XYZ file of C-alpha atoms in Angstrom:
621
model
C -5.707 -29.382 16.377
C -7.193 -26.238 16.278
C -11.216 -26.270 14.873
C -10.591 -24.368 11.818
C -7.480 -26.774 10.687
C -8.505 -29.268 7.874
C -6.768 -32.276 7.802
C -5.222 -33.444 5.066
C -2.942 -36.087 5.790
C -5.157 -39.550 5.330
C -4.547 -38.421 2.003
C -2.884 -40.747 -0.046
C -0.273 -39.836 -1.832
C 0.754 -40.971 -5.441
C 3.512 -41.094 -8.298
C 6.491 -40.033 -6.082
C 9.732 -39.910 -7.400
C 12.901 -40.131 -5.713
C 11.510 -38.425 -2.663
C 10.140 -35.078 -4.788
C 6.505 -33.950 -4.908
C 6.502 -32.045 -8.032
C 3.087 -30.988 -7.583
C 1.146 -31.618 -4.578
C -2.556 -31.639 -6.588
C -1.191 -34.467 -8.692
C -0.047 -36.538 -6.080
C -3.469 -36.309 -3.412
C -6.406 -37.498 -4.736
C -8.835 -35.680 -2.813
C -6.726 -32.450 -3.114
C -9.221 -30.105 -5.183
C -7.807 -27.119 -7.121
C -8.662 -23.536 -5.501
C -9.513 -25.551 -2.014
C -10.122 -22.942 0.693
C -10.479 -22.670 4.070
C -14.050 -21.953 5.966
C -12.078 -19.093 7.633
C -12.494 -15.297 7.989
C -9.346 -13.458 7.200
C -7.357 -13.344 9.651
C -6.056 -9.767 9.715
C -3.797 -8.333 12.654
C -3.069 -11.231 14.262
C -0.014 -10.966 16.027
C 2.938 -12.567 14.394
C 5.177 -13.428 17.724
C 6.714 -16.662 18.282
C 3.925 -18.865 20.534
C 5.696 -20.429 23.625
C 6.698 -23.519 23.523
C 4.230 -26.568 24.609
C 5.724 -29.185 27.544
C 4.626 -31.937 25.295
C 7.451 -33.111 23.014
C 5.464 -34.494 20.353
C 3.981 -31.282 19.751
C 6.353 -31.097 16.847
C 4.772 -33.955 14.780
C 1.287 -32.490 15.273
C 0.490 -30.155 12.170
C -0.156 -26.582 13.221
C 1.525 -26.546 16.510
C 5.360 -25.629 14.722
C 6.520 -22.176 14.868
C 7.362 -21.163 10.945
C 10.406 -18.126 10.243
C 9.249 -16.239 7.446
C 11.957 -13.985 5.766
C 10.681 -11.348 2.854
C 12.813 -9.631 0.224
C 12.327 -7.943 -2.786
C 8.926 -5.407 -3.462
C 5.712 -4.858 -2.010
C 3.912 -7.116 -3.750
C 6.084 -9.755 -2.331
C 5.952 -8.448 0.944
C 1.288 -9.085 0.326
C 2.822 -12.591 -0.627
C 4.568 -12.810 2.750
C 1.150 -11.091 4.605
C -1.360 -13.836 2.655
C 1.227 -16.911 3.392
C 1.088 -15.888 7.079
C -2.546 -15.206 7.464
C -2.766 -18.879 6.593
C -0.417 -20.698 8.391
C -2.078 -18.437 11.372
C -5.288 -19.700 10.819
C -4.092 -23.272 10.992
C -2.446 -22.775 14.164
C 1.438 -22.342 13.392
C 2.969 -19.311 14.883
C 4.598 -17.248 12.567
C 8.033 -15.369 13.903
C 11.074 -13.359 13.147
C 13.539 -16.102 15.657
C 15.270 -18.074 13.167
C 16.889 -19.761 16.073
C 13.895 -21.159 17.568
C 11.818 -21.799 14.646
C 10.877 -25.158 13.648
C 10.773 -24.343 9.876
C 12.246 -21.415 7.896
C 9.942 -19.913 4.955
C 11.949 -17.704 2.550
C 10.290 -15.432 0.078
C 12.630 -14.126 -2.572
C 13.396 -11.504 -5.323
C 14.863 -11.800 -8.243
C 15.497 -8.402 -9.364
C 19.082 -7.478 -8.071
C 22.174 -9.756 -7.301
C 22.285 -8.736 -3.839
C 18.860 -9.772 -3.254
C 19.516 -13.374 -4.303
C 22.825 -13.636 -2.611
C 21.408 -12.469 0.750
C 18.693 -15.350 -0.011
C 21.687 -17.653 -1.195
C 23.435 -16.960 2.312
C 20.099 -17.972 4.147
C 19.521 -20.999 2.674
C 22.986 -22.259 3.562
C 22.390 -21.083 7.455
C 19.257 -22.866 7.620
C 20.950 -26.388 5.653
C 23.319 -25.691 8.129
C 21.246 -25.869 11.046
C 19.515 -28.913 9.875
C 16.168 -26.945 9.619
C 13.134 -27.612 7.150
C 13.081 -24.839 4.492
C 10.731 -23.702 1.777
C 11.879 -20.956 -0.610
C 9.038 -18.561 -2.120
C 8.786 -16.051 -4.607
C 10.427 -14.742 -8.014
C 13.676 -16.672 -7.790
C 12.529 -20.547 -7.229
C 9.885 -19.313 -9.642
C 11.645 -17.954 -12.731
C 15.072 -20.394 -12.131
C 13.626 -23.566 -10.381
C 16.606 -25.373 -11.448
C 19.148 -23.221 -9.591
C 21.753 -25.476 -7.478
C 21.152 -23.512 -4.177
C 17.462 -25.067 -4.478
C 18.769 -28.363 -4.269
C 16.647 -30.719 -1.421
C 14.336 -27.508 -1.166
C 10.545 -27.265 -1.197
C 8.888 -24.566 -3.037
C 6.296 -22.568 -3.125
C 5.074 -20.386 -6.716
C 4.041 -16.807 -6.943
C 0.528 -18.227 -7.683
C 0.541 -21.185 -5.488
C 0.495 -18.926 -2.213
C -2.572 -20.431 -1.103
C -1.567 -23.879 -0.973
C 1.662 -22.782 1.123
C -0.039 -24.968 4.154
C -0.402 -27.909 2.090
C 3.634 -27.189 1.167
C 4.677 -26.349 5.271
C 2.936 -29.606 6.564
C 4.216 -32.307 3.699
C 7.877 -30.269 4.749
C 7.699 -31.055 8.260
C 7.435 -34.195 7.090
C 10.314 -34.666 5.326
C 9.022 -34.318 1.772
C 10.460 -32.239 -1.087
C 7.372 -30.298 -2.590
C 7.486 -28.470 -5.923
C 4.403 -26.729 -6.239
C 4.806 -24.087 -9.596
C 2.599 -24.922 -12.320
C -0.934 -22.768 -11.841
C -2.740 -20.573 -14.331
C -5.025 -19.173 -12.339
C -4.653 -16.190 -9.423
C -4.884 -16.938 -5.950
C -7.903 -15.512 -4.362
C -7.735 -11.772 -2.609
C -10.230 -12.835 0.111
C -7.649 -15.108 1.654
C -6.889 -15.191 5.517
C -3.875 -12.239 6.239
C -1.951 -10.985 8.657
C -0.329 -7.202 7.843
C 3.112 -5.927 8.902
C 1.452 -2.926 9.662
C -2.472 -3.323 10.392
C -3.094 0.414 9.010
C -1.709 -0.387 5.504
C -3.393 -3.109 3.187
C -1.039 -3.775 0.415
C -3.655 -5.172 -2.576
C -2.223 -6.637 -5.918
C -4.007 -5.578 -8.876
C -2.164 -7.373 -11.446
C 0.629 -9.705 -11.425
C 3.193 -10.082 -14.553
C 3.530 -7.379 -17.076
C 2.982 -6.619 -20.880
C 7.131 -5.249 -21.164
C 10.136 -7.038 -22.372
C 12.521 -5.431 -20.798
C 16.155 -7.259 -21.473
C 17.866 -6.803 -18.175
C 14.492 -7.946 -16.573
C 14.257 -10.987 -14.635
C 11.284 -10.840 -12.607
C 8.825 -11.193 -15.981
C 10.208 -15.185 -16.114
C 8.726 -15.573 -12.445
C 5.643 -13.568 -12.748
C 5.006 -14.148 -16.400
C 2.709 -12.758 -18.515
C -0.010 -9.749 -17.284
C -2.685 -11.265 -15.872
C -5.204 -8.794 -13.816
C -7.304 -9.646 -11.198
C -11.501 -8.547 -11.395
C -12.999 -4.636 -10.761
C -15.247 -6.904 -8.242
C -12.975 -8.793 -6.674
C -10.997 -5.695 -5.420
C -13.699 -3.837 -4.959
C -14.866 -6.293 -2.322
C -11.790 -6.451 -0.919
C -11.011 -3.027 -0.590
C -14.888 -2.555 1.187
C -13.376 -5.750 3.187
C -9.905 -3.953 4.649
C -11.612 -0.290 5.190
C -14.137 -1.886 7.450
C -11.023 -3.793 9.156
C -9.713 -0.393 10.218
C -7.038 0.252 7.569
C -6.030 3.544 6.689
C -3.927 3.280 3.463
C -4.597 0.889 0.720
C -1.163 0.899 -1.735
C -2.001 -0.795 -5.352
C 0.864 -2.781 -6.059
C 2.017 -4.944 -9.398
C 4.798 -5.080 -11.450
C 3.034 -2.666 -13.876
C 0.633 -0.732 -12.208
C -0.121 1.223 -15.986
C -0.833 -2.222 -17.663
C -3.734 -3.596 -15.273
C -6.974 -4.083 -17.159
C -5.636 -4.694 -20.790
C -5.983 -8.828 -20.297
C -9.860 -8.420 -19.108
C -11.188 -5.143 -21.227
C -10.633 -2.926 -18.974
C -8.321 -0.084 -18.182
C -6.915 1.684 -14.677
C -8.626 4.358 -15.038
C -12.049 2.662 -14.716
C -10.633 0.696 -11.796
C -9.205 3.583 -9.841
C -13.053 5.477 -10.279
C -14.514 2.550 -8.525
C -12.120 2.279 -5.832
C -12.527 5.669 -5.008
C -16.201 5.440 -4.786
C -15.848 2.651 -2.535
C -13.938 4.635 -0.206
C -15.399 6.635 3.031
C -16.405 10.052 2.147
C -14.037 11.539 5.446
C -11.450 10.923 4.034
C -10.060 8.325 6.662
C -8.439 5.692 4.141
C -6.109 6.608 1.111
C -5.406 5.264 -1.669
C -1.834 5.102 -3.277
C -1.613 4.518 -6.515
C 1.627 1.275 -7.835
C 4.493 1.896 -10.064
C 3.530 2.509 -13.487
C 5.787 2.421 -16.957
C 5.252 5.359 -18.681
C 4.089 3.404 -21.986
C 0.387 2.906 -20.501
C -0.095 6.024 -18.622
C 0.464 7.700 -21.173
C -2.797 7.230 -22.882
C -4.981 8.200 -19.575
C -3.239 11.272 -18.769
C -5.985 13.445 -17.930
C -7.925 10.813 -16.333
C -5.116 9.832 -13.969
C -4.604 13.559 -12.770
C -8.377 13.935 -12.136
C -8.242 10.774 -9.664
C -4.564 11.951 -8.246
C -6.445 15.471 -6.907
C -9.230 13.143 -5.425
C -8.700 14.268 -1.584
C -8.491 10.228 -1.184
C -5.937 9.863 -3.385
C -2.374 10.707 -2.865
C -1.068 12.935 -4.578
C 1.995 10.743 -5.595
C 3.307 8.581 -8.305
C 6.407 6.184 -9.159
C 7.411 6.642 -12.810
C 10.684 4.606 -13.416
C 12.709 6.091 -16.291
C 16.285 4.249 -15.628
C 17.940 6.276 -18.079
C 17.908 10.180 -19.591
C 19.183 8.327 -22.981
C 17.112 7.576 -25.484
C 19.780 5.305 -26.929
C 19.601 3.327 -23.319
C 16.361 3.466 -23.334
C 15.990 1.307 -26.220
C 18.536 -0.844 -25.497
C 16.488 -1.865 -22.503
C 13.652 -2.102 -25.154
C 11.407 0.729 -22.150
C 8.676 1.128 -25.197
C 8.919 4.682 -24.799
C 11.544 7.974 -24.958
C 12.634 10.609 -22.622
C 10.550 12.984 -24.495
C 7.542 10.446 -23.681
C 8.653 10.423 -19.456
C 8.381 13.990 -19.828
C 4.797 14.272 -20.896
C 4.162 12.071 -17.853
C 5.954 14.347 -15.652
C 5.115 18.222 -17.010
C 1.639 16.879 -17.466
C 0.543 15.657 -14.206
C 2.689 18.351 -12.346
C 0.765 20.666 -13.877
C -2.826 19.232 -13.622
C -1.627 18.194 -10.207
C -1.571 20.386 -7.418
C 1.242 19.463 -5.158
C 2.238 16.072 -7.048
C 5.370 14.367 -6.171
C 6.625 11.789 -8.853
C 9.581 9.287 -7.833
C 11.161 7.898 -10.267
C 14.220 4.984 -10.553
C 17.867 5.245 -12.436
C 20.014 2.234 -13.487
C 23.436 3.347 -13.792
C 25.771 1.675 -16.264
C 23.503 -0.487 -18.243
C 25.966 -1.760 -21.058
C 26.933 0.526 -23.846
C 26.217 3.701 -21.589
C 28.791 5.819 -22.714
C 29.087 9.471 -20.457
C 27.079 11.561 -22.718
C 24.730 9.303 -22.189
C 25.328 9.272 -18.396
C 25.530 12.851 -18.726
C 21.627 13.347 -19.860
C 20.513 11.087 -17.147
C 22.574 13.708 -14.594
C 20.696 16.596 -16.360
C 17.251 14.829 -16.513
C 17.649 14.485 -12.748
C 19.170 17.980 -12.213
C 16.387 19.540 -13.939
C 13.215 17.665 -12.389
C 14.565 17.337 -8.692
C 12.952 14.875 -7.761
C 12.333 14.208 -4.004
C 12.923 10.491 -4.674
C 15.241 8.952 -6.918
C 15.659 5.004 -6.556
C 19.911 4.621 -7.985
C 21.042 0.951 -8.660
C 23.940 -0.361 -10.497
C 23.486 -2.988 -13.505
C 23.090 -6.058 -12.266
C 23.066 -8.641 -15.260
C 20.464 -11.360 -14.388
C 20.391 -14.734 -15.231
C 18.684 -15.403 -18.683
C 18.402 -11.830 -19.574
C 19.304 -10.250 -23.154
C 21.261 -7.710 -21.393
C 23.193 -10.182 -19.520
C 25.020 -10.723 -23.031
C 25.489 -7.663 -23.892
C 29.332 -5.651 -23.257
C 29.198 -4.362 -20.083
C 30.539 -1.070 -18.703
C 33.465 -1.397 -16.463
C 32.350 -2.216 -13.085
C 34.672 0.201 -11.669
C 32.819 3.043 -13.792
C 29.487 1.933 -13.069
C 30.295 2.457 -8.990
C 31.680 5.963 -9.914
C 28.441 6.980 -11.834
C 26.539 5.360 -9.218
C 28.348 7.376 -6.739
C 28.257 11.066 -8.837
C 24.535 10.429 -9.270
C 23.719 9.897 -5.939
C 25.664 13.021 -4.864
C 23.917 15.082 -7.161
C 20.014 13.343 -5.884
C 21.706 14.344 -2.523
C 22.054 17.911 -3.097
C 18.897 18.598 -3.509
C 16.328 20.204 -0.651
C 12.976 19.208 -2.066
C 10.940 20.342 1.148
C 12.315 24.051 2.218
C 9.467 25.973 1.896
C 7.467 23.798 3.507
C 7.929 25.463 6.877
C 4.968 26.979 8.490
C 1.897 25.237 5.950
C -0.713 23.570 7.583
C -0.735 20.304 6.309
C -3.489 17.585 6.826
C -1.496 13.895 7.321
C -2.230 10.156 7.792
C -0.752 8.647 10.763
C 0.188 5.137 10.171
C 3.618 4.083 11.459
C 6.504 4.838 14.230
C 10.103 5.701 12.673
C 12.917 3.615 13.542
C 13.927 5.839 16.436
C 10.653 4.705 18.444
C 10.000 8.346 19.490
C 8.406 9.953 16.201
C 5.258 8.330 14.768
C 5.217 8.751 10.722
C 2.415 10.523 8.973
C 2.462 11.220 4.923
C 1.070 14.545 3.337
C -1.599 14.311 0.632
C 1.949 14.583 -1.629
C 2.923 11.260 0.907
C 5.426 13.749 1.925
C 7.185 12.004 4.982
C 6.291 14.226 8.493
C 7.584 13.176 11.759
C 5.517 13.735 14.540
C 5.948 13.071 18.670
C 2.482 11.878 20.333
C 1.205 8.589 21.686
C 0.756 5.523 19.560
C -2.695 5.868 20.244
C -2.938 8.401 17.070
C -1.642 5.539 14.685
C -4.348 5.117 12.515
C -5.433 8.646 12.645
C -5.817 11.567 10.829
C -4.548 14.896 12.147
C -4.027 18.604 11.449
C -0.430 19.179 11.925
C 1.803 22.857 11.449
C 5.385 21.837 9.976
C 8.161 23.190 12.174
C 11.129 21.964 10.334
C 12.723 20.249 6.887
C 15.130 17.930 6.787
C 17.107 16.107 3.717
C 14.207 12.961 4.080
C 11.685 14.325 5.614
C 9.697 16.921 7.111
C 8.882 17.722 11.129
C 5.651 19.144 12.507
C 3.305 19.952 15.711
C -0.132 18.576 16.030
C -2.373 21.043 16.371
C -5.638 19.193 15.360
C -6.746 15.776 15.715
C -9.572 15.035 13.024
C -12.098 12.720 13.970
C -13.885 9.852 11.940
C -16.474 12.079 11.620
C -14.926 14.773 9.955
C -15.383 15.937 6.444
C -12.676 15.975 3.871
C -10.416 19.072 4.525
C -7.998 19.874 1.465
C -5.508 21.511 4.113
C -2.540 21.475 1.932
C -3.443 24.143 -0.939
C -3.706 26.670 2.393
C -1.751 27.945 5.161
C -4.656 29.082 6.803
C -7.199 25.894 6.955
C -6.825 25.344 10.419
C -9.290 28.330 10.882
C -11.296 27.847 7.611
C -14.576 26.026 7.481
C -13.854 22.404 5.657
C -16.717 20.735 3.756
C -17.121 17.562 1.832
C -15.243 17.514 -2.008
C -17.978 17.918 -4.402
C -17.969 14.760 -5.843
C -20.204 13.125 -8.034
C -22.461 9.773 -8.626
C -19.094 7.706 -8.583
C -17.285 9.778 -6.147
C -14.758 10.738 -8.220
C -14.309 14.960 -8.304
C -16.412 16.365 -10.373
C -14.534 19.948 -10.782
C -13.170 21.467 -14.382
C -9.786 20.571 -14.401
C -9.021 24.230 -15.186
C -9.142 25.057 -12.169
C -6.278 25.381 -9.940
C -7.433 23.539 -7.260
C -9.857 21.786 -9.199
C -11.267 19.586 -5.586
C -11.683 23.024 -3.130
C -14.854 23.594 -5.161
C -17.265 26.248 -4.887
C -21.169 25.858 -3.940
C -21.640 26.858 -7.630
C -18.699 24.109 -8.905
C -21.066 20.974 -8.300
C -24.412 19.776 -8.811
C -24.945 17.472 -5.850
C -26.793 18.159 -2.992
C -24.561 17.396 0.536
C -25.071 17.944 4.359
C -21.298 18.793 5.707
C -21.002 19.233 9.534
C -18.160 21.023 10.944
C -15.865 18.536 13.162
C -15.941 18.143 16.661
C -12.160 18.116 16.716
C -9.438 17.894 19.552
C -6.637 20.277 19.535
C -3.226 19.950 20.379
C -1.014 22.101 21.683
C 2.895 22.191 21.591
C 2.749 18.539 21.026
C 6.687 18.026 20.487
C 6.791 18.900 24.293
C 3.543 17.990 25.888
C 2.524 14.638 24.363
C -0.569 14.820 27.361
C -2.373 17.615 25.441
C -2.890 15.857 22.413
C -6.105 14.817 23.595
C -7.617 18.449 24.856
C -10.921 19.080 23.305
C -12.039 22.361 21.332
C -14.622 24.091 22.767
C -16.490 25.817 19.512
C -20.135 25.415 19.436
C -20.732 22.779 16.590
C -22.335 24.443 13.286
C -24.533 22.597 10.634
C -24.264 23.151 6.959
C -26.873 22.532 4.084
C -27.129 22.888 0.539
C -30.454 24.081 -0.204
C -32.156 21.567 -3.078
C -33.453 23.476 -5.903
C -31.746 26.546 -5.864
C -29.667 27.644 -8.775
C -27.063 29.635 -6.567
C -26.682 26.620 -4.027
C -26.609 28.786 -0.991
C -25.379 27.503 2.116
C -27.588 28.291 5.056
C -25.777 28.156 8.505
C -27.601 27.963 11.980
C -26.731 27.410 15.229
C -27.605 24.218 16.799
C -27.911 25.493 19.909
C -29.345 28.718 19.534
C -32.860 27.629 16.986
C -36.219 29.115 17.044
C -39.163 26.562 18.491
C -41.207 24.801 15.886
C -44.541 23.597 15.822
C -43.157 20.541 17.365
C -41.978 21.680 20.642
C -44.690 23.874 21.236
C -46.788 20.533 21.167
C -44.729 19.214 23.797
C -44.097 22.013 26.055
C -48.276 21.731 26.094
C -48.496 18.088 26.645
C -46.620 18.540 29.451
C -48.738 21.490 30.719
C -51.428 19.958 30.292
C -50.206 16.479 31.814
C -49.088 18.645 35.340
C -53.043 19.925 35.646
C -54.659 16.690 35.155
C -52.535 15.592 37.990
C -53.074 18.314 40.501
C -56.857 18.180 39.545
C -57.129 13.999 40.694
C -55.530 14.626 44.110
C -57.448 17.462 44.548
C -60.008 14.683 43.575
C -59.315 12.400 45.573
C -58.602 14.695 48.951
C-alpha cells in the first residue's frame, strides 16, 4: 500500500440496506466529515494506465486498480474530473483513458443537453455490459438520482468529490454507495492532476442565483454558494508557483460569485490580479457571466479586462435576440440590457472579444422572433457564437411548454449557423505583432496553440519545449477559426509586461512594466485609449523595468532549430527617478558606466596588495 494511502477498511460499517450505502459518513463510524489526506497536491502526474502487477491478487488490494475516468459537460466539470484524479493518484490507483483494461469505470456527467446524457446513457450500458464496477459523477446522478439508468450504480455528488476514494474502494468491493447529501464545498487545496499542466481550471462559485426554466443543471448544483477571497487567493499563489500559465475562473455564473458571502467579483478579480507575477507569465481568464450581475460593475470589469494579465475576453450568453424569449426563459434581463454589456466593454476595451451562446427554437419562438436573434448576430459578429437546439430537460418549466416543430428548430439551427459562418472576424489581423501564451498542441500534432491578449486562437510550428511560454509572434495568415503566425521573439520569465497588441511596431519598441498600483490592478484614466500603455507622467509608483534578454526567432514555420538563437543587444537598465514631478527615465549603459568611488578603492587595494608582495621577497632575498 503506498505510504500516503489511509486505510479505511477496519471500519465498520452500519445500517445497510438491501446492499445500498446511501451515505458513506453515516454508515463508518470513524469516518469524519471534511477528512483529508496528509498529501501535497498532486499536480501533473501523469494519467497513463500503470502496467499490470504479476500478482493476481493485486486486484483486491485498494490502490493498486487502474480507474477509467470519462468527463462530459463544462469546465467546471472537467476541475471535477482533475480533483477526483489527483486523489485516486495519490492513493495509488492509476487513472487512464483504456476502458478495456480498466478495473473500474468513473463517469462524470452533464446534464445540460440530451446528447450529453445519452452519450452517458450509452456508457453505462457498455460498462454493465462488460461486467465492470461503475460510479457515475456529476450534474445528472446529482439533480435526477432516481433515474432508471442509475440502477445498481454508485455515485458520487458535485460536492462529495473529495470522498470519491472512499466511493472507488467500497465499489471494488461490491457495494452500492450513494454519497449526495453535503452542504458544504469541497476544499480547493485538494491533490490534482490537470489535463493540461499549463492551465489550472479554479471554481469560484458553484450553483447560481437564476431560474432559468429550460435549466437543468441548477437542480444538481443548487443554490449559489461561493467559495472564500482567501481560499483562492492561496490557491491561485499555489498553481502559479506550480508552473501554470493560465488560470480560467469557472462556475455556472461567473457574474453572481460573492453575493452569498458580501462580496462582489469585482473585489475578487483585484486580488487575483495582485497575486499574479508582475511579467506577465500567467493569465487570467475571466468564467461565463449572465448579463444580470455584470451589469452593475461595468466599469470595474473593463478596468480589470485591460489589465495586461487579464484577457481581454468574455462569454456573455444571450440565447435569444427576443425579448419575448427572453422572458420566457425568465434571463432577468433584455436585449437592450446584453447590449450595454457588449457596446460598453467594447468600447472601454481595447481589443475585447465577447462570445456569446444562442438557443434556437425555445418554444413559442415564432420567426420574427428568430429573425432578431439573426440580426443581433449579424450586427455584433461575433467571433464565437455557441448554437444549440432546445433540448427540453427533465423537470424543467420549459419542458411543458408547446414546443416548436423539431423539424423547424434544425432549419433555424442550420440558417443561424450559416450566417455565424460567414463571418471573417480576424482579416486584418495580418502583419500585427502580437504577444501570445503558449499552452497547448492542436489536434494535428504539428502546430502548438497560443491565445492573443483577445485569446484570439494563433497557430504556431516550434518545439514543445515553448509550451508554457510566452512569445513575440508576427501573424502571417487568417483563417475561418483561427489565426497563423512566425515566432520572432521568445520572452523570457524575466521579461516585463509588453502590451504588443495595441502596436505593429513593439517588436522594436522599448516594453516596461504596466503602471500599476498598491493592488496591482492598472491604475490609468479609463479615458484613455489604451488606458495600460501608460506614460511616465500616467502613474505615481516608482518601478525599475529592465529590458529582456530575449531569443529571437527567425522563419520559424521553416526552421523550427532557430527558435532558440539569442539576440545580441547590449542589455539597458531603466529607472524612475523618486521624487521628481516629471518622472524622468534615466537610461545607462551597463556596460559602458563611469568608475565610482568604489572601484577606485579596489583598483588601489590591489595596487597596493602587488607592492607589499614584491617588497617581502625582496625581503626575504
Amino acid at each position: 500500500m503506498p505510504p500516503c494511502t489511509v486505510s479505511i477498511h477496519h471500519l465498520r460499517p452500519i445500517n445497510r440496506v438491501a446492499g445500498v450505502m446511501e451515505d458513506i459518513e453515516d454508515f463508518f463510524v470513524a469516518a469524519a466529515p471534511g477528512f483529508r489526506l496528509p498529501i501535497t497536491a498532486a499536480v501533473g502526474i501523469n494519467t497513463s494506465k500503470k502496467n499490470k502487477r504479476d500478482n493476481s491478487s493485486h486486484h483486491h488490494v485498494p490502490g493498486s486498480q487502474t480507474i477509467f475516468l470519462k468527463t462530459f459537460g463544462c469546465s467546471h466539470n472537467q476541475s471535477d474530473s482533475e480533483y477526483m484524479a489527483g486523489q485516486l493518484s495519490a492513493f495509488g490507483y492509476s487513472v487512464s483513458d483504456n476502458a478495456e483494461e480498466a478495473d473500474l469505470w468513473l463517469i462524470n456527467t452533464c446534464t445540460v443537453k440530451s446528447p450529453s446524457q445519452s452519450a452517458m446513457d450509452t456508457l453505462i450500458s457498455k460498462c454493465k455490459s462488460a461486467k465492470k464496477p461503475l460510479v457515475v459523477a456529476g450534474c445528472v446522478p446529482q439533480g435526477s438520482k432516481d433515474l432508471k439508468e442509475l440502477e445498481g450504480v454508485s455515485i458520487v455528488g458535485v460536492q462529495q468529490i473529495d470522498r470519491v476514494v472512499e466511493v472507488v474502494e467500497e465499489t471494488l468491493k461490491g457495494h452500492e454507495v450513494r454519497l449526495l447529501n453535503r452542504k458544504t464545498l469541497p476544499a480547493l487545496d485538494l491533490p490534482k492532476v490537470r489535463k493540461n499542466k499549463f492551465v489550472e481550471i479554479l471554481p469560484i462559485n458553484v450553483g447560481c442565483l437564476g431560474a432559468c426554466t429550460y435549466c437543468k443543471t441548477k437542480h444538481a448544483r443548487g443554490h449559489l454558494g461561493s467559495y472564500t477571497v482567501d481560499s483562492l487567493i492561496g490557491r491561485v499563489r499555489s498553481v502559479v508557483d506550480d508552473g501554470v500559465k493560465e488560470i480560467w475562473l469557472s462556475s455556472e455564473d461567473t457574474g453572481a460569485y460573492g453575493r452569498d458571502i458580501g462580496v462582489n467579483l469585482p473585489i475578487l478579480l483585484n486580488a487575483i490580479v495582485a497575486a499574479l507575477p508582475l511579467n506577465g507569465s500567467t493569465m487570467l481568464r475571466i468564467g461565463m457571466t449572465n448579463p444580470p450581475y455584470i451589469l452593475e460593475h461595468l466599469k470595474e470589469i473593463a478596468e480589470i479586462l485591460r489589465h495586461p494579465c487579464v484577457y481581454s475576453f468574455l462569454h456573455v450568453p444571450v440565447q435569444s435576440g427576443s425579448d419575448a424569449v427572453l422572458t420566457a426563459m425568465n434571463r432577468e434581463y433584455t436585449v437592450g440590457e446584453f447590449r450595454k454589456v457588449v457596446d460598453t466593454l467594447t468600447e472601454l476595451v481595447p481589443g475585447m472579444q465577447i462570445a456569446t451562446d444562442i438557443i434556437c427554437g425555445f418554444p413559442g419562438e415564432t420567426d420574427e422572433d428568430f429573425a432578431e436573434t439573426v440580426n443581433l448576430i449579424k450586427e455584433y459578429k461575433f467571433s464565437q457564437v455557441h448554437i444549440s437546439q432546445f433540448y427540453p430537460r427533465p423537470g424543467t418549466p420549459a419542458a411543458r411548454m408547446k414546443k416548436v416543430p423539431s423539424n423547424v428548430v434544425k432549419k433555424r439551427s442550420r440558417e443561424l449557423t450559416l450566417v455565424f459562418e460567414s463571418f471573417t472576424p480576424y482579416n486584418g489581423m495580418e502583419g500585427n505583432i502580437e504577444r501570445i501564451w503558449i499552452t497547448d498542441i492542436a489536434t494535428d500534432q504539428i502546430h502548438l496553440v497560443g491565445h492573443t491578449k483577445g485569446y484570439v486562437q494563433v497557430l504556431i510550428v516550434g518545439p514543445k519545449s515553448l509550451l508554457g511560454s510566452s512569445a513575440m509572434v508576427k501573424i502571417t495568415s487568417v483563417g475561418r477559426w483561427s489565426v497563423f503566425g512566425d515566432v520572432i521573439e521568445i520572452l523570457t520569465e524575466s521579461n516585463d509586461i509588453s502590451n504588443a497588441s495595441d502596436s505593429k511596431d513593439t517588436v522594436n519598441k522599448e516594453r516596461s512594466s504596466p503602471c500599476s498600483n498598491e493592488e496591482g490592478t492598472c491604475d490609468c484614466t479609463p479615458a484613455k485609449s489604451d488606458p495600460c500603455a501608460c506614460e511616465s507622467n500616467d502613474c505615481n509608483t516608482v518601478a525599475t523595468n529592465s529590458f529582456p534578454e530575449a531569443q529571437t526567432v527567425q522563419n520559424a514555420s521553416t526552421n523550427p532549430s532557430l527558435l532558440l538563437k539569442r539576440k545580441s543587444s547590449p542589455t539597458l537598465v531603466q529607472t524612475q527617478t523618486e521624487g521628481d514631478s516629471n518622472q524622468k527615465l534615466v537610461t545607462s549603459n551597463v556596460r559602458n558606466h563611469d568608475w565610482g568611488l568604489l572601484d577606485t578603492a579596489l583598483i588601489g587595494g590591489i595596487f597596493i596588495s602587488v607592492l607589499t608582495i614584491v617588497a617581502l621577497v625582496l625581503y626575504v632575498t
